[in-house]
Coordinates of C-alpha atoms and ligand atoms in Angstrom, one line a residue:
X315 CA 0.0 0.0 0.0
X316 CA 1.3 3.4 -0.9
X317 CA 2.5 5.6 2.0
X318 CA 0.2 8.5 2.7
X319 CA 2.0 11.8 3.0
X320 CA 1.8 14.0 5.9
X321 CA 0.7 16.7 3.6
X322 CA -2.7 15.1 3.7
X323 CA -3.0 15.2 7.5
X324 CA -6.7 15.7 8.3
X325 CA -8.1 17.9 11.1
X326 CA -7.8 16.4 14.6
X327 CA -11.3 15.2 15.0
X328 CA -11.2 13.1 12.0
X329 CA -8.1 11.1 12.7
X330 CA -9.0 10.8 16.4
X331 CA -12.2 9.2 15.2
X332 CA -10.2 6.8 13.1
X333 CA -7.7 6.1 15.9
X334 CA -10.5 5.2 18.3
X335 CA -10.6 1.9 16.5
X336 CA -7.0 1.2 16.8
X337 CA -5.6 -1.2 19.3
X338 CA -2.0 -2.5 20.0
X339 CA 1.1 -1.4 21.4
X340 CA 4.2 0.5 20.2
X341 CA 7.8 -0.5 20.6
X342 CA 9.3 -1.3 24.0
X343 CA 11.0 2.1 23.9
X344 CA 7.8 4.0 23.2
X345 CA 6.0 2.0 26.0
X346 CA 8.6 3.0 28.5
X347 CA 8.3 6.7 27.5
X348 CA 4.6 6.5 27.8
X349 CA 4.4 4.3 31.0
X350 CA 2.8 7.0 33.1
X351 CA 0.5 8.3 30.3
X352 CA -3.2 8.0 30.4
X353 CA -3.3 7.5 26.6
X354 CA -2.0 4.4 24.9
X355 CA 0.5 4.2 21.9
X356 CA -1.1 3.1 18.8
X357 CA -0.2 0.6 16.2
X358 CA -1.0 1.2 12.5
X359 CA -4.6 0.3 11.7
X360 CA -5.4 -3.0 10.1
X361 CA -6.2 -2.7 6.3
X362 CA -9.6 -4.3 7.0
X363 CA -10.8 -1.1 8.7
X364 CA -13.4 -0.9 6.0
X365 CA -15.6 1.6 7.8
X366 CA -12.7 4.0 8.0
X367 CA -11.7 3.9 4.5
X368 CA -13.3 7.2 3.5
X369 CA -11.0 9.1 5.9
X370 CA -7.9 6.7 5.4
X371 CA -6.9 8.4 2.2
X372 CA -6.3 11.6 3.9
X373 CA -5.0 10.4 7.3
X374 CA -1.3 9.8 8.1
X375 CA -0.3 6.3 8.9
X376 CA 0.0 6.4 12.7
X377 CA 3.3 4.5 12.4
X378 CA 4.7 7.8 10.9
X379 CA 3.8 9.8 14.0
X380 CA 6.1 9.3 16.9
X381 CA 4.1 7.6 19.7
X382 CA 5.0 10.6 21.9
X383 CA 2.6 12.7 19.7
X384 CA -0.1 10.0 19.0
X385 CA -2.1 9.9 22.2
X386 CA -5.9 9.9 22.1
X387 CA -6.3 11.9 25.3
X388 CA -3.9 14.4 26.8
X389 CA -1.1 12.3 28.3
X390 CA 2.1 13.2 30.2
X391 CA 4.9 11.2 31.6
X392 CA 4.9 13.0 34.9
X393 CA 2.5 15.0 36.9
X394 CA 5.1 17.7 38.1
X395 CA 8.1 19.6 36.8
X396 CA 11.5 18.9 38.3
X397 CA 10.8 21.4 41.1
X398 CA 7.6 19.5 42.1
X399 CA 5.1 22.0 40.8
X400 CA 2.1 20.4 39.1
X401 CA 1.5 20.5 35.4
X402 CA -1.1 23.0 34.3
X403 CA -4.1 21.2 32.7
X404 CA -4.5 20.7 29.0
X405 CA -7.6 23.0 29.2
X406 CA -5.6 25.7 30.8
X407 CA -2.7 25.5 28.3
X408 CA -5.1 25.5 25.2
X409 CA -7.5 28.3 26.5
X410 CA -5.2 31.0 27.8
X411 CA -2.9 31.9 25.0
X412 CA -0.9 34.8 23.6
X413 CA -0.9 34.6 19.8
X414 CA -1.5 38.1 18.3
X415 CA -1.8 36.8 14.8
X416 CA -5.3 35.6 15.9
X417 CA -6.3 38.1 18.6
X418 CA -4.9 40.0 21.6
X419 CA -7.6 38.4 23.8
X420 CA -6.0 35.4 25.5
X421 CA -9.4 33.7 26.2
X422 CA -10.5 33.8 22.6
X423 CA -7.3 32.8 20.7
X424 CA -8.5 29.1 20.6
X425 CA -11.8 30.1 19.0
X426 CA -10.2 32.4 16.5
X427 CA -7.6 29.8 15.5
X428 CA -10.1 27.1 14.8
X429 CA -9.9 27.4 11.0
X430 CA -6.1 27.6 10.9
X431 CA -4.7 24.9 8.7
X432 CA -1.3 23.6 9.9
X433 CA -1.0 20.9 7.2
X434 CA 0.8 20.7 4.8
X435 CA 3.6 22.6 6.3
X436 CA 7.2 23.4 5.3
X437 CA 10.1 25.0 7.1
X438 CA 12.8 26.6 5.1
X439 CA 16.3 26.7 6.7
X440 CA 18.5 29.1 4.9
X441 CA 21.3 31.6 5.3
X442 CA 24.9 30.9 6.5
X443 CA 24.6 27.1 6.3
X444 CA 26.4 24.6 4.1
X445 CA 23.2 22.6 3.5
X446 CA 20.1 24.8 3.0
X447 CA 17.2 22.5 3.5
X448 CA 13.4 22.7 3.4
X449 CA 11.8 20.3 5.9
X450 CA 8.2 19.1 5.6
X451 CA 6.4 18.5 8.8
X452 CA 6.8 14.7 8.1
X453 CA 10.6 15.2 7.7
X454 CA 10.8 16.9 11.0
X455 CA 8.8 14.3 13.0
X456 CA 10.5 11.4 11.3
X457 CA 14.2 12.6 11.1
X458 CA 14.4 14.0 14.7
X459 CA 13.8 11.9 17.7
X460 CA 10.9 13.3 19.8
X461 CA 10.8 13.4 23.6
X462 CA 8.8 15.0 26.3
X463 CA 10.2 18.0 28.0
X464 CA 8.2 19.5 31.0
X465 CA 9.1 23.1 31.2
X466 CA 7.9 26.2 32.9
X467 CA 6.7 28.9 30.6
X468 CA 7.1 32.4 32.1
X469 CA 5.3 35.2 30.2
X470 CA 6.8 38.8 30.4
X471 CA 3.3 39.8 31.6
X472 CA 4.1 37.9 34.8
X473 CA 2.0 34.8 34.5
X474 CA 3.3 31.2 34.1
X475 CA 2.4 27.7 33.5
X476 CA 4.0 24.2 33.6
X477 CA 3.7 22.5 30.2
X478 CA 4.6 19.0 29.0
X479 CA 6.0 19.8 25.5
X480 CA 6.9 17.1 23.0
X481 CA 9.7 18.0 20.6
X482 CA 13.3 17.9 19.8
X483 CA 16.3 20.0 20.4
X484 CA 17.0 23.0 18.0
X485 CA 20.6 21.8 17.9
X486 CA 19.5 18.6 16.0
X487 CA 18.1 20.6 13.1
X488 CA 21.0 23.0 13.1
X489 CA 23.4 20.2 13.0
X490 CA 21.7 18.8 10.0
X491 CA 22.1 22.0 8.0
X492 CA 25.6 22.8 9.2
X493 CA 26.0 26.4 10.1
X494 CA 29.0 28.1 8.6
X495 CA 31.8 29.5 10.7
X496 CA 30.3 33.0 10.0
X497 CA 26.9 32.1 11.4
X498 CA 26.3 33.9 14.9
X499 CA 22.6 34.2 15.2
X500 CA 19.5 32.4 14.2
X501 CA 16.4 34.3 13.0
X502 CA 12.9 32.6 13.2
X503 CA 9.9 33.7 11.3
X504 CA 6.1 32.9 11.8
X505 CA 3.7 32.1 8.8
X506 CA 1.9 35.1 7.3
X507 CA -1.7 34.2 6.4
X508 CA -4.0 37.1 7.1
X509 CA -6.9 35.0 5.5
X510 CA -6.6 32.5 8.3
X511 CA -5.1 34.8 11.0
X512 CA -7.6 37.7 11.7
X513 CA -5.1 39.5 13.9
X514 CA -2.7 39.9 10.9
X515 CA -5.3 42.1 9.2
X516 CA -4.5 44.9 11.7
X517 CA -1.1 46.4 12.5
X518 CA -0.8 45.3 16.1
X519 CA 2.7 44.3 15.2
X520 CA 4.8 44.6 12.0
X521 CA 4.0 41.2 10.6
X522 CA 5.5 38.6 10.2
X523 CA 6.5 37.8 13.8
X524 CA 10.1 37.4 14.0
X525 CA 12.4 36.3 16.8
X526 CA 16.1 35.4 17.2
X527 CA 18.6 33.7 19.3
X528 CA 22.3 33.7 19.5
X529 CA 23.7 30.6 17.9
X530 CA 25.1 29.2 21.2
X531 CA 21.6 29.8 22.8
X532 CA 19.9 28.0 20.0
X533 CA 22.4 25.1 20.4
X534 CA 21.7 24.8 24.1
X535 CA 20.3 21.3 24.8
X536 CA 17.3 22.9 26.7
X537 CA 16.1 24.9 23.6
X538 CA 13.6 22.9 21.7
X539 CA 11.3 22.9 18.8
X540 CA 7.8 21.6 19.9
X541 CA 5.5 19.8 17.6
X542 CA 3.3 18.6 20.4
X543 CA 2.0 19.0 23.9
X544 CA 0.5 16.6 26.4
X545 CA 1.3 13.7 24.0
X546 CA -0.7 15.1 21.1
X547 CA 0.1 17.3 18.1
X548 CA 0.1 21.1 19.0
X549 CA -3.2 22.9 18.8
X550 CA -3.3 26.0 16.5
X551 CA -3.5 28.3 19.4
X552 CA -0.3 26.9 20.9
X553 CA 1.6 27.3 17.7
X554 CA 0.9 24.3 15.4
X555 CA 2.6 22.6 13.8
X556 CA 5.9 23.7 15.1
X557 CA 7.1 26.4 17.5
X558 CA 10.2 27.2 19.5
X559 CA 10.4 26.7 23.4
X560 CA 13.2 28.4 25.2
X561 CA 12.3 27.9 28.8
X562 CA 14.8 30.4 30.5
X563 CA 13.5 33.3 28.4
X564 CA 10.2 35.2 28.5
X565 CA 7.5 33.5 26.6
X566 CA 7.4 35.9 23.7
X567 CA 10.9 34.5 22.5
X568 CA 9.0 31.2 22.0
X569 CA 7.8 32.0 18.5
X570 CA 4.9 30.0 17.1
X571 CA 4.1 28.4 13.7
X572 CA 7.6 28.7 12.3
X573 CA 8.1 28.8 8.4
X574 CA 11.6 30.1 8.1
X575 CA 14.9 29.8 10.0
X576 CA 17.8 31.8 8.8
X577 CA 21.4 31.7 10.0
X578 CA 23.0 35.1 10.0
X579 CA 25.9 37.1 11.2
X580 CA 23.8 40.1 12.4
X581 CA 21.6 40.3 15.5
X582 CA 18.0 39.8 14.3
X583 CA 15.5 42.5 15.3
X584 CA 12.5 40.8 16.8
X585 CA 9.0 41.8 16.3
X586 CA 8.8 43.0 19.9
X587 CA 12.2 45.0 19.7
X588 CA 10.9 46.7 16.6
X589 CA 7.6 47.5 18.4
X590 CA 9.0 48.8 21.7
X591 CA 12.7 48.8 21.9
X592 CA 12.8 50.3 25.4
X593 CA 10.6 47.5 26.7
X594 CA 11.8 44.4 24.9
X595 CA 15.5 43.6 24.4
X596 CA 17.0 40.8 22.3
X597 CA 18.0 38.5 25.2
X598 CA 14.7 38.6 27.3
X599 CA 16.1 36.3 29.8
X600 CA 13.8 35.7 32.8
X601 CA 15.3 37.9 35.4
X602 CA 13.5 38.9 38.7
X603 CA 16.1 41.7 39.2
X604 CA 15.4 43.6 36.0
X605 CA 11.9 45.1 35.9
X606 CA 9.9 45.7 32.8
X607 CA 9.3 49.5 32.5
X608 CA 5.6 48.9 33.1
X609 CA 5.6 46.1 35.7
X610 CA 7.7 44.2 38.2
X611 CA 9.3 41.0 37.2
X612 CA 10.0 39.9 40.9
X613 CA 7.0 37.6 41.2
X614 CA 4.4 35.9 39.0
X615 CA 1.0 34.2 39.1
X616 CA 0.9 30.5 38.1
X617 CA -2.3 30.0 36.0
X618 CA -4.6 28.1 38.3
X619 CA -3.2 29.6 41.5
X620 CA -4.3 32.8 43.3
X621 CA -1.2 33.6 45.3
X622 CA 1.9 35.1 43.6
X623 CA 5.2 33.2 43.7
X624 CA 8.8 34.6 43.5
X625 CA 10.2 34.5 40.0
X626 CA 13.3 32.4 39.7
X627 CA 16.5 33.7 37.9
X628 CA 16.5 32.3 34.4
X629 CA 13.1 30.9 35.2
X630 CA 14.8 28.1 37.5
X631 CA 17.2 27.0 34.9
X632 CA 20.2 29.1 36.2
X633 CA 22.4 26.1 36.8
X634 CA 22.0 25.0 33.2
X635 CA 22.2 28.4 31.3
X636 CA 24.0 31.0 33.3
X637 CA 27.4 30.3 31.6
X638 CA 26.0 31.6 28.4
X639 CA 25.9 35.1 29.8
X640 CA 29.0 35.2 31.9
X641 CA 30.6 38.6 31.9
X642 CA 27.5 40.3 30.4
X643 CA 25.6 43.2 32.2
X644 CA 22.1 41.7 32.2
X645 CA 20.6 45.1 33.0
X646 CA 21.9 46.5 29.7
X647 CA 21.5 43.2 27.8
X648 CA 17.9 42.7 28.9
Ligands
MTE907 N1 4.4 33.6 18.5 C1 3.7 34.3 17.7 N2 4.0 34.1 16.3 N3 2.9 35.3 17.9 C2 2.7 35.6 19.2 O1 1.7 36.5 19.5 N4 3.2 35.2 21.6 C3 4.3 34.9 22.5 C4 4.8 33.5 22.3 N5 4.9 33.2 20.8 C5 3.4 34.9 20.2 C6 4.2 33.9 19.9 C7 4.0 35.0 23.9 S1 3.9 36.6 24.5 C8 3.8 34.0 24.7 S2 3.7 34.2 26.4 C9 3.8 32.6 24.2 O2 3.9 32.5 22.8 C10 2.6 32.0 24.7 O3 2.5 30.7 24.3 P1 1.2 29.7 24.6 O4 0.1 30.6 24.2 O5 1.4 28.4 24.0 O6 1.2 29.6 26.2

């Protein structure tokens, strides 16, 4: 039977319907990963699944989706982060969003993003690299081993969540395209689709949304591309089909729905730097000692909690990332 390309991935409710009928177990490795999950990894459907034939032509073979992304119900490998704080619920993470391409109202992003079509999808990787490559979504999930990463997401607006992402280190993709010795920065760009993204029809920001990292930051093992969350493909409101997650930086650095990645020798100007250079710097490391001009960064509200909690240096990842900024004045390089 011919392999069905990921470019024909159907909306979630259709393939979930199909997957309801699937039984079986994944590899021993995937079972271990999912040991604590509420969902079960799925095997490819039997060909005799006649009732489902109408959707089969447009449904990816489940064997192509890493089991870490193929759960029926939201599933995570642990109930807390490494500090012992509980995960936010799937409902919280998918209903309180910042995604200005849809709307500036956090509670209605999910609704406004309903008709966004994440498939087919391509990411162009270009600039100062020896092997410029355009990856399809299928390439990304099959070439790069996926794993769960439970991270705190700290928004510059002083709220936070604990989120079980599924993805792979940015370094893996960069190693595949081989940056040249001149490459110093990585620039990331979000898709521009005003017809599907109502917020892009007004000039809230200078579209497309752009973000950047220093190359050594992008190569850090904690910096990932996420394609999923809670054991399922990303929802549109969370940045489907692929977004960045850099947990020691304010959430706005974690750019969603990426279509272009460019290696460069000049520091990229992010969408937020361009909009308000005195408020948003290039680094945007979580730092309780450097306040935003309009609010304190010393504490934050975890979504689902009423009390405020102290904000941790580098969002609690200081031991892992502080060396990247040694000798830098973090009040100037904010
Ligand atoms: N990426 C794009 N393209 N557009 C956005 O408006 N918002 C950022 C970031 N990535 C944003 C974006 C901000 S401010 C935050 S806090 C996080 O996404 C929120 O991610 P979440 O909605 O998945 O929690």
